[in-house]
């Protein structure tokens, strides 16, 4: 168990001499820090998008899953009897917390946006709506539908599944897209840091030649480069993460606008999530630089 | 301890060394001479595993260099000190740190007194904190020699160590190498400086090898 972790332990322990053998270079240092910083900034946004999408999917799913509507279409003379019958059935149905028929005024208000305030509800064959509240465990929608079909043929149960599913699926896709973006950004970071590490290794060919000549092991030489690049990535990603978190924090609050975009952000302990980005960037940099360094060294005698 | 058995080396553009068999016993002092491009540097590189023979085998203490792992090659190079004509250093580190590098890079502690004594031996104490680019050719050669011997290796290989030096400095470097040989170190110097060889012969028993027509031969009394 210790052996595979040895390079990481050595990296964390540090080695003042190994740190000094690679000359300080400006270009690759700045490139690595900038890349890690920019990528961390983007990851924070992707993370925020993913978290917000997940939150939205849950909220929609929960909110809609707790309610259902029964629509009764019947001749005016039979409407009240069928309504009473449906309410009686609902009372006996396990999983139904409460059920009530909407009053004429309530139905009028619902139709107002489409038909205006002067709607003559009495003169129109408007179906009666029954609002159903579920318990936490919910009811057997198929069973209820079958019973309604048998006993009150004019009653139709709408448990919102039809339009809840695509909404939740869209939110889930959005969350997946965010996670995929994070993976792609991680891959791009690894690729760019590998290029920077290769450039640094090529620029320090003389250092490597001297170290091989005096009997340094590959692991020692690699460690010197890996530690430097890992620390650069860590510091760059820390700066990028802080900037990203700051930008997210400055976005308008959800309750001010109420739309999805303004709800993009972290809540509560969710703000700890972006703090994983700098160590993750350091880990990516560690793996990428170590791979590049050992591959370069293997080509040398 | 270093043993060449029917060694040949081919760079790809024809054979440079052919059928070379040689044993360098511990404590011996050898010169390797021959015209430029004859293969002296290649011969040295074969000794410490920077190159592998295209035929035959090179062994150190009966171990075939070709079969060594990379870590074993690194360990071998700590036992073989190498001085190149174009001695390379880590230019951003002071001379003292460059000389101590074989110790620090292998996790050994550096004894400041020993390091000072070594730097005094090669006459570089006043330049300890200078950077390598600030040194003259002779000073660089002496720094390279100090770095090559700080791990107390069994073998010292020097490739044209006096190529850039005046005669006085060459003699000074030769004296250091002779002192090391008297301490029991095996010394092999590749050079085309016949005066240097003559000077060494007058002080210690040396064998002079010559590469001619891709083959190694023992040089005659003309040297």
Coordinates of C-alpha atoms in Angstrom, one line a residue:
Chain A
X1 CA 0.0 0.0 0.0
X2 CA 2.8 2.4 0.9
X3 CA 4.8 1.7 -2.3
X4 CA 2.4 3.2 -4.8
X5 CA 1.8 6.2 -2.5
X6 CA 5.6 6.7 -2.1
X7 CA 5.9 9.4 -4.8
X8 CA 3.0 11.3 -3.3
X9 CA 4.4 11.0 0.2
X10 CA 7.8 12.2 -1.0
X11 CA 6.1 15.1 -2.8
X12 CA 4.3 16.2 0.3
X13 CA 7.3 15.7 2.5
X14 CA 9.3 18.0 0.2
X15 CA 13.1 18.0 -0.5
X16 CA 14.9 21.3 -0.3
X17 CA 17.8 20.0 -2.4
X18 CA 15.6 18.5 -5.1
X19 CA 13.6 21.8 -5.2
X20 CA 16.8 23.6 -6.0
X21 CA 18.2 21.5 -8.7
X22 CA 15.7 22.7 -11.3
X23 CA 16.5 26.4 -12.2
X24 CA 13.7 28.8 -11.7
X25 CA 12.0 29.5 -15.0
X26 CA 9.5 32.2 -15.7
X27 CA 7.6 31.1 -18.8
X28 CA 6.6 27.6 -17.9
X29 CA 5.9 28.6 -14.3
X30 CA 3.5 31.4 -15.4
X31 CA 1.9 29.1 -18.0
X32 CA 1.2 26.4 -15.5
X33 CA -0.1 28.7 -12.9
X34 CA -2.3 30.6 -15.4
X35 CA -3.6 27.3 -17.0
X36 CA -4.5 25.8 -13.6
X37 CA -6.1 29.1 -12.5
X38 CA -8.2 29.5 -15.6
X39 CA -9.3 25.9 -15.6
X40 CA -10.1 26.0 -11.9
X41 CA -12.3 29.1 -12.6
X42 CA -14.2 27.2 -15.3
X43 CA -14.5 24.1 -13.1
X44 CA -16.1 26.2 -10.3
X45 CA -18.7 27.4 -12.8
X46 CA -19.3 23.9 -14.2
X47 CA -19.6 22.7 -10.6
X48 CA -22.1 25.5 -9.8
X49 CA -24.1 24.6 -12.9
X50 CA -24.1 21.0 -12.0
X51 CA -25.1 21.6 -8.4
X52 CA -27.8 24.0 -9.4
X53 CA -29.2 21.6 -12.1
X54 CA -29.2 18.8 -9.5
X55 CA -31.0 21.0 -7.0
X56 CA -33.5 22.1 -9.7
X57 CA -34.2 18.5 -10.7
X58 CA -34.8 17.5 -7.1
X59 CA -37.0 20.5 -6.4
X60 CA -39.2 19.9 -9.5
X61 CA -39.3 16.2 -8.8
X62 CA -40.2 16.6 -5.2
X63 CA -42.7 19.4 -5.6
X64 CA -44.6 17.8 -8.4
X65 CA -44.4 14.3 -7.0
X66 CA -46.3 15.4 -3.9
X67 CA -49.4 16.6 -5.7
X68 CA -51.9 15.3 -8.3
X69 CA -55.0 16.5 -9.9
X70 CA -58.2 14.7 -10.7
X71 CA -60.4 16.2 -13.5
X72 CA -64.0 15.3 -13.6
X73 CA -66.0 15.8 -16.8
X74 CA -69.7 15.1 -16.3
X75 CA -73.1 16.6 -17.1
X76 CA -73.9 19.4 -14.6
X77 CA -76.6 17.3 -12.9
X78 CA -74.1 14.5 -12.1
X79 CA -71.1 16.7 -11.3
X80 CA -71.6 16.9 -7.6
X81 CA -72.4 13.2 -7.2
X82 CA -69.3 12.2 -9.1
X83 CA -67.2 14.7 -7.1
X84 CA -68.4 13.2 -3.9
X85 CA -67.7 9.7 -5.2
X86 CA -64.2 10.6 -6.1
X87 CA -63.5 12.3 -2.8
X88 CA -64.9 9.2 -1.0
X89 CA -62.5 7.0 -3.1
X90 CA -59.6 9.2 -2.3
X91 CA -60.4 9.1 1.4
X92 CA -60.0 5.3 1.3
X93 CA -56.9 5.4 -0.9
X94 CA -53.7 4.7 1.1
X95 CA -51.0 7.4 0.4
X96 CA -53.4 10.3 0.0
X97 CA -52.9 12.9 2.7
X98 CA -55.7 15.2 1.7
X99 CA -58.0 15.9 -1.2
X100 CA -60.5 18.7 -1.9
X101 CA -62.5 19.9 -4.8
X102 CA -61.6 23.4 -6.0
X103 CA -64.3 25.9 -5.5
X104 CA -65.8 27.8 -8.5
X105 CA -63.8 30.9 -7.5
X106 CA -60.6 29.0 -7.4
X107 CA -61.2 27.5 -10.8
X108 CA -62.2 30.9 -12.2
X109 CA -58.9 32.3 -11.0
X110 CA -57.0 29.5 -12.7
X111 CA -58.8 30.2 -16.0
X112 CA -58.6 34.0 -15.7
X113 CA -55.2 34.4 -17.5
X114 CA -56.7 32.8 -20.5
X115 CA -60.3 33.8 -20.6
X116 CA -60.4 37.1 -18.6
X117 CA -62.2 38.0 -15.3
X118 CA -65.7 37.9 -16.7
X119 CA -65.8 34.2 -17.4
X120 CA -69.3 32.8 -17.0
X121 CA -68.2 29.5 -15.4
X122 CA -71.8 28.3 -14.8
X123 CA -72.5 28.5 -18.5
X124 CA -69.5 26.5 -19.6
X125 CA -68.8 22.8 -19.3
X126 CA -65.7 23.3 -17.2
X127 CA -64.5 20.1 -15.5
X128 CA -64.3 20.0 -11.8
X129 CA -60.8 19.8 -10.4
X130 CA -59.8 17.9 -7.3
X131 CA -56.5 18.8 -5.7
X132 CA -54.8 15.7 -4.2
X133 CA -51.9 15.9 -1.7
X134 CA -49.8 12.8 -1.2
X135 CA -48.2 11.4 1.9
X136 CA -44.4 10.9 1.9
X137 CA -44.8 7.4 0.6
X138 CA -47.3 8.4 -2.2
X139 CA -50.2 6.5 -3.6
X140 CA -50.5 3.8 -6.3
X141 CA -51.3 6.0 -9.3
X142 CA -52.1 3.1 -11.6
X143 CA -54.4 1.4 -9.0
X144 CA -56.2 4.7 -8.4
X145 CA -56.6 5.3 -12.2
X146 CA -58.1 1.8 -12.6
X147 CA -60.5 2.3 -9.8
X148 CA -61.6 5.7 -11.0
X149 CA -62.1 4.3 -14.5
X150 CA -64.3 1.6 -13.1
X151 CA -66.3 3.6 -10.6
X152 CA -66.3 7.2 -11.9
X153 CA -65.7 7.0 -15.7
X154 CA -65.6 10.8 -16.1
X155 CA -62.7 11.3 -13.7
X156 CA -59.2 11.4 -15.0
X157 CA -56.1 11.3 -12.7
X158 CA -53.2 13.5 -13.7
X159 CA -50.2 12.8 -11.4
X160 CA -48.0 15.2 -13.4
X161 CA -45.8 12.4 -14.6
X162 CA -46.3 13.4 -18.2
X163 CA -44.7 16.8 -17.9
X164 CA -42.6 16.1 -14.8
X165 CA -40.5 13.5 -16.5
X166 CA -39.0 15.7 -19.3
X167 CA -38.3 18.5 -16.9
X168 CA -36.5 16.3 -14.5
X169 CA -34.7 14.6 -17.4
X170 CA -33.6 18.0 -18.7
X171 CA -32.3 19.0 -15.3
X172 CA -30.5 15.6 -15.0
X173 CA -28.9 16.1 -18.4
X174 CA -27.8 19.6 -17.4
X175 CA -26.2 18.1 -14.3
X176 CA -24.5 15.4 -16.4
X177 CA -23.3 18.1 -18.8
X178 CA -21.7 20.0 -15.9
X179 CA -19.9 16.9 -14.7
X180 CA -18.7 16.1 -18.2
X181 CA -17.4 19.7 -18.5
X182 CA -15.5 19.2 -15.3
X183 CA -13.9 16.0 -16.7
X184 CA -13.1 17.6 -20.0
X185 CA -11.5 20.6 -18.2
X186 CA -9.5 18.2 -16.1
X187 CA -8.3 16.4 -19.2
X188 CA -7.4 19.6 -20.9
X189 CA -5.5 20.8 -17.8
X190 CA -3.6 17.5 -17.8
X191 CA -2.7 17.9 -21.5
X192 CA -1.6 21.5 -21.1
X193 CA 0.5 20.8 -17.9
X194 CA 2.1 17.8 -19.7
X195 CA 3.1 20.2 -22.6
X196 CA 4.5 22.7 -20.1
X197 CA 6.3 19.9 -18.2
X198 CA 7.8 18.6 -21.5
X199 CA 8.9 22.1 -22.4
X200 CA 10.5 22.5 -19.0
X201 CA 12.2 19.1 -19.3
X202 CA 13.5 19.9 -22.7
X203 CA 14.8 23.3 -21.5
X204 CA 16.6 21.6 -18.6
X205 CA 18.2 18.8 -20.7
X206 CA 21.6 19.8 -19.3
X207 CA 20.4 19.6 -15.7
X208 CA 19.0 16.1 -16.4
X209 CA 22.3 15.0 -18.2
X210 CA 24.4 16.2 -15.2
X211 CA 22.1 14.5 -12.7
X212 CA 22.1 11.2 -14.6
X213 CA 25.9 11.4 -14.9
X214 CA 26.4 11.7 -11.2
X215 CA 24.2 8.8 -10.4
X216 CA 20.8 10.3 -9.6
X217 CA 17.9 8.0 -9.9
X218 CA 15.0 8.8 -12.2
X219 CA 12.6 9.1 -9.3
X220 CA 14.8 11.8 -7.7
X221 CA 15.0 13.8 -11.0
X222 CA 11.3 13.4 -11.7
X223 CA 10.4 14.5 -8.2
X224 CA 12.2 17.8 -8.6
X225 CA 10.1 18.6 -11.7
X226 CA 6.9 17.1 -10.4
X227 CA 6.9 18.9 -7.1
X228 CA 7.5 22.3 -8.8
X229 CA 4.7 21.8 -11.3
X230 CA 2.3 20.4 -8.6
X231 CA 2.8 23.4 -6.4
X232 CA 2.4 25.8 -9.3
X233 CA -0.9 24.1 -10.2
X234 CA -2.0 24.1 -6.6
X235 CA -1.4 27.8 -6.2
X236 CA -2.8 28.7 -9.6
X237 CA -5.9 26.6 -9.0
X238 CA -6.4 28.1 -5.6
X239 CA -6.4 31.6 -7.1
X240 CA -8.7 30.5 -9.9
X241 CA -11.1 28.8 -7.4
X242 CA -11.3 31.8 -5.2
X243 CA -12.0 34.1 -8.2
X244 CA -14.7 31.7 -9.4
X245 CA -16.3 31.5 -5.9
X246 CA -16.2 35.3 -5.7
X247 CA -17.9 35.6 -9.1
X248 CA -20.6 33.1 -8.1
X249 CA -21.2 34.8 -4.8
X250 CA -21.7 38.1 -6.7
X251 CA -24.5 36.7 -8.9
X252 CA -28.0 38.0 -8.0
X253 CA -29.7 35.9 -5.3
X254 CA -32.4 33.4 -6.4
X255 CA -35.2 35.1 -4.4
X256 CA -34.5 38.4 -6.2
X257 CA -35.2 37.1 -9.7
X258 CA -36.4 33.5 -9.3
X259 CA -35.0 32.2 -12.5
X260 CA -32.7 29.3 -13.0
X261 CA -29.7 31.3 -14.1
X262 CA -29.8 33.5 -11.0
X263 CA -30.1 30.3 -8.9
X264 CA -26.7 29.2 -10.2
X265 CA -24.6 28.9 -7.1
X266 CA -23.8 27.0 -4.0
X267 CA -25.8 26.9 -0.8
X268 CA -24.7 26.1 2.7
X269 CA -22.1 23.4 2.9
X270 CA -22.2 23.3 -0.9
X271 CA -19.7 26.2 -0.8
X272 CA -17.1 23.7 0.5
X273 CA -17.4 21.8 -2.8
X274 CA -15.2 24.2 -4.9
X275 CA -12.5 23.9 -2.2
X276 CA -11.8 20.4 -3.6
X277 CA -10.8 21.9 -7.0
X278 CA -7.2 23.1 -6.0
X279 CA -6.2 19.7 -4.5
X280 CA -7.8 17.9 -7.6
X281 CA -5.8 20.2 -9.9
X282 CA -2.6 19.4 -8.0
X283 CA -3.4 15.7 -8.3
X284 CA -3.9 16.1 -12.0
X285 CA -0.7 18.0 -12.3
X286 CA 1.2 15.5 -10.2
X287 CA 0.1 12.6 -12.5
X288 CA 0.7 14.5 -15.7
X289 CA 4.1 15.8 -14.8
X290 CA 5.3 12.5 -13.3
X291 CA 4.2 10.7 -16.5
X292 CA 5.9 13.2 -18.7
X293 CA 9.1 13.2 -16.6
X294 CA 9.5 9.5 -16.4
X295 CA 8.7 9.1 -20.1
X296 CA 11.4 11.7 -20.9
X297 CA 13.9 10.1 -18.6
X298 CA 13.3 6.6 -20.0
X299 CA 14.5 7.9 -23.4
X300 CA 17.8 8.9 -21.9
X301 CA 20.6 6.4 -21.1
Chain B
X1 CA 37.0 -4.7 -12.4
X2 CA 35.9 -3.1 -15.8
X3 CA 36.1 -5.8 -18.4
X4 CA 35.6 -5.5 -22.2
X5 CA 35.0 -8.8 -24.0
X6 CA 35.1 -8.7 -27.8
X7 CA 33.3 -5.3 -27.7
X8 CA 32.3 -3.6 -30.9
X9 CA 30.4 -0.4 -31.3
X10 CA 28.5 0.8 -34.3
X11 CA 27.0 4.3 -34.5
X12 CA 24.9 3.3 -37.5
X13 CA 27.3 4.8 -40.0
X14 CA 29.9 2.0 -39.8
X15 CA 31.8 0.4 -37.0
X16 CA 33.8 2.7 -34.7
X17 CA 35.3 0.1 -32.4
X18 CA 35.9 -3.5 -33.3
X19 CA 36.7 -6.6 -31.2
X20 CA 38.0 -4.8 -28.1
X21 CA 39.0 -6.9 -25.1
X22 CA 40.5 -5.3 -22.1
X23 CA 40.5 -5.6 -18.3
X24 CA 41.0 -2.5 -16.1
X25 CA 42.2 -4.0 -12.8
X26 CA 41.5 -2.1 -9.6
X27 CA 44.1 0.5 -8.8
X28 CA 45.5 0.7 -12.3
X29 CA 46.3 3.8 -14.2
X30 CA 45.6 3.8 -17.9
X31 CA 45.8 6.4 -20.7
X32 CA 43.7 6.0 -23.8
X33 CA 45.0 7.8 -26.8
X34 CA 44.4 8.0 -30.5
X35 CA 43.4 10.6 -33.1
X36 CA 40.3 12.7 -32.9
X37 CA 37.2 10.7 -33.8
X38 CA 39.0 7.4 -33.1
X39 CA 36.4 6.4 -30.5
X40 CA 38.0 7.5 -27.1
X41 CA 34.9 9.2 -25.8
X42 CA 32.8 6.3 -27.0
X43 CA 35.1 3.9 -25.2
X44 CA 34.6 5.8 -21.9
X45 CA 30.8 6.0 -22.4
X46 CA 30.8 2.2 -22.8
X47 CA 32.6 2.0 -19.4
X48 CA 29.8 3.7 -17.5
X49 CA 26.8 2.5 -19.4
X50 CA 25.9 5.7 -21.3
X51 CA 26.3 3.6 -24.5
X52 CA 25.9 -0.2 -24.9
X53 CA 28.1 -2.2 -27.2
X54 CA 26.6 -3.5 -30.5
X55 CA 28.6 -6.7 -30.0
X56 CA 30.4 -8.3 -27.1
X57 CA 29.8 -7.2 -23.5
X58 CA 31.1 -4.8 -20.9
X59 CA 31.0 -6.0 -17.3
X60 CA 31.7 -4.2 -14.1
X61 CA 32.5 -6.5 -11.2
X62 CA 31.2 -9.4 -13.4
X63 CA 27.9 -7.6 -13.9
X64 CA 26.9 -7.1 -17.5
X65 CA 26.0 -3.4 -18.0
X66 CA 23.4 -4.2 -20.5
X67 CA 21.4 -6.2 -18.0
X68 CA 21.3 -3.5 -15.3
X69 CA 18.1 -1.7 -14.5
X70 CA 18.1 2.1 -14.6
X71 CA 18.4 2.4 -10.9
X72 CA 21.4 -0.1 -11.0
X73 CA 23.0 2.1 -13.7
X74 CA 22.5 5.1 -11.4
X75 CA 24.1 3.2 -8.5
X76 CA 27.0 2.2 -10.8
X77 CA 27.6 5.8 -11.8
X78 CA 28.1 6.7 -8.1
X79 CA 31.0 4.3 -8.1
X80 CA 32.5 5.7 -11.4
X81 CA 33.5 9.4 -11.3
X82 CA 33.5 11.0 -14.8
X83 CA 35.2 14.2 -15.9
X84 CA 34.3 15.5 -19.3
X85 CA 36.2 18.0 -21.4
X86 CA 33.1 20.1 -21.6
X87 CA 32.2 19.6 -18.0
X88 CA 28.6 20.6 -17.3
X89 CA 27.2 21.9 -14.1
X90 CA 24.0 23.2 -12.8
X91 CA 24.7 26.8 -13.7
X92 CA 22.2 28.3 -11.1
X93 CA 23.9 26.6 -8.2
X94 CA 27.2 27.8 -6.5
X95 CA 30.3 25.8 -7.2
X96 CA 30.3 24.2 -3.7
X97 CA 26.7 23.0 -4.2
X98 CA 27.6 21.6 -7.6
X99 CA 30.6 19.7 -6.1
X100 CA 28.4 18.3 -3.3
X101 CA 25.6 17.4 -5.8
X102 CA 26.4 13.7 -6.0
X103 CA 25.9 13.5 -2.2
X104 CA 22.8 15.6 -2.0
X105 CA 21.2 14.0 -5.0
X106 CA 21.5 10.6 -3.4
X107 CA 20.4 11.6 0.0
X108 CA 23.8 11.6 1.7
X109 CA 24.6 14.2 4.3
X110 CA 27.2 16.8 3.3
X111 CA 30.0 17.1 5.8
X112 CA 31.0 20.8 5.5
X113 CA 34.6 20.1 6.7
X114 CA 35.1 17.3 4.2
X115 CA 33.7 19.5 1.4
X116 CA 36.0 22.4 2.3
X117 CA 38.9 20.0 2.4
X118 CA 38.0 18.7 -1.0
X119 CA 37.6 22.2 -2.4
X120 CA 40.9 23.2 -0.9
X121 CA 42.6 20.1 -2.5
X122 CA 41.5 21.3 -6.0
X123 CA 42.2 24.9 -5.1
X124 CA 38.7 26.2 -5.4
X125 CA 37.9 27.2 -1.8
X126 CA 37.9 31.0 -2.6
X127 CA 35.4 30.3 -5.4
X128 CA 33.0 28.2 -3.4
X129 CA 30.1 30.6 -3.8
X130 CA 30.8 31.5 -7.4
X131 CA 28.5 30.3 -10.1
X132 CA 29.9 27.9 -12.7
X133 CA 29.7 30.4 -15.6
X134 CA 32.1 32.6 -13.6
X135 CA 34.9 29.9 -13.6
X136 CA 37.8 29.6 -16.0
X137 CA 38.3 26.5 -18.1
X138 CA 40.9 25.1 -15.6
X139 CA 38.7 25.9 -12.6
X140 CA 35.8 24.1 -14.2
X141 CA 38.0 21.0 -14.8
X142 CA 39.1 21.0 -11.2
X143 CA 35.5 21.5 -10.0
X144 CA 34.4 18.6 -12.2
X145 CA 37.2 16.5 -10.8
X146 CA 36.1 17.3 -7.2
X147 CA 32.5 16.5 -8.1
X148 CA 33.7 13.2 -9.7
X149 CA 35.6 12.1 -6.6
X150 CA 33.3 13.3 -3.8
X151 CA 31.5 10.0 -3.6
X152 CA 34.9 8.3 -3.3
X153 CA 34.3 6.2 -6.4
X154 CA 36.4 3.2 -7.3
X155 CA 37.1 4.4 -10.8
X156 CA 37.9 7.8 -12.3
X157 CA 37.2 8.3 -16.0
X158 CA 38.5 11.5 -17.6
X159 CA 37.7 12.5 -21.2
X160 CA 40.3 15.0 -22.5
X161 CA 40.5 16.7 -19.0
X162 CA 43.3 19.0 -20.0
X163 CA 42.0 19.9 -23.5
X164 CA 41.3 23.5 -22.6
X165 CA 44.1 24.0 -20.1
X166 CA 47.5 25.5 -20.2
X167 CA 50.5 23.2 -19.4
X168 CA 50.8 24.3 -15.8
X169 CA 47.1 23.7 -15.1
X170 CA 47.3 20.4 -16.9
X171 CA 50.1 19.3 -14.7
X172 CA 48.2 20.4 -11.6
X173 CA 45.2 18.3 -12.7
X174 CA 47.4 15.4 -13.5
X175 CA 48.9 15.6 -10.1
X176 CA 45.5 15.4 -8.5
X177 CA 44.6 12.3 -10.6
X178 CA 47.9 10.6 -9.7
X179 CA 47.2 11.3 -6.0
X180 CA 43.8 9.6 -6.4
X181 CA 45.5 6.6 -8.1
X182 CA 47.9 6.4 -5.2
X183 CA 44.8 6.2 -2.9
X184 CA 43.9 3.0 -4.8
X185 CA 41.5 4.5 -7.4
X186 CA 41.4 3.1 -10.9
X187 CA 42.1 5.9 -13.4
X188 CA 41.5 6.0 -17.1
X189 CA 42.3 9.2 -19.0
X190 CA 41.4 9.7 -22.6
X191 CA 43.8 12.2 -24.1
X192 CA 45.9 13.0 -27.2
X193 CA 48.3 15.0 -25.1
X194 CA 51.5 12.9 -25.3
X195 CA 53.4 15.3 -23.0
X196 CA 50.8 14.6 -20.3
X197 CA 51.3 10.9 -20.7
X198 CA 55.1 11.2 -20.5
X199 CA 54.8 13.3 -17.4
X200 CA 52.5 10.7 -15.8
X201 CA 54.9 7.9 -16.7
X202 CA 57.7 9.5 -14.9
X203 CA 55.7 9.5 -11.7
X204 CA 53.5 6.3 -11.6
X205 CA 53.4 3.0 -13.5
X206 CA 50.9 3.6 -16.3
X207 CA 49.6 1.6 -19.3
X208 CA 49.0 3.5 -22.5
X209 CA 46.3 2.2 -24.8
X210 CA 45.9 3.4 -28.4
X211 CA 42.8 3.1 -30.6
X212 CA 44.0 2.6 -34.2
X213 CA 41.9 1.4 -37.1
X214 CA 38.9 0.7 -34.7
X215 CA 41.0 -1.6 -32.6
X216 CA 42.7 -1.2 -29.2
X217 CA 46.4 -1.8 -28.9
X218 CA 49.0 -1.4 -26.2
X219 CA 51.1 1.6 -27.2
X220 CA 54.9 1.1 -27.5
X221 CA 57.8 2.7 -25.7
X222 CA 57.6 5.7 -28.1
X223 CA 55.3 7.3 -25.5

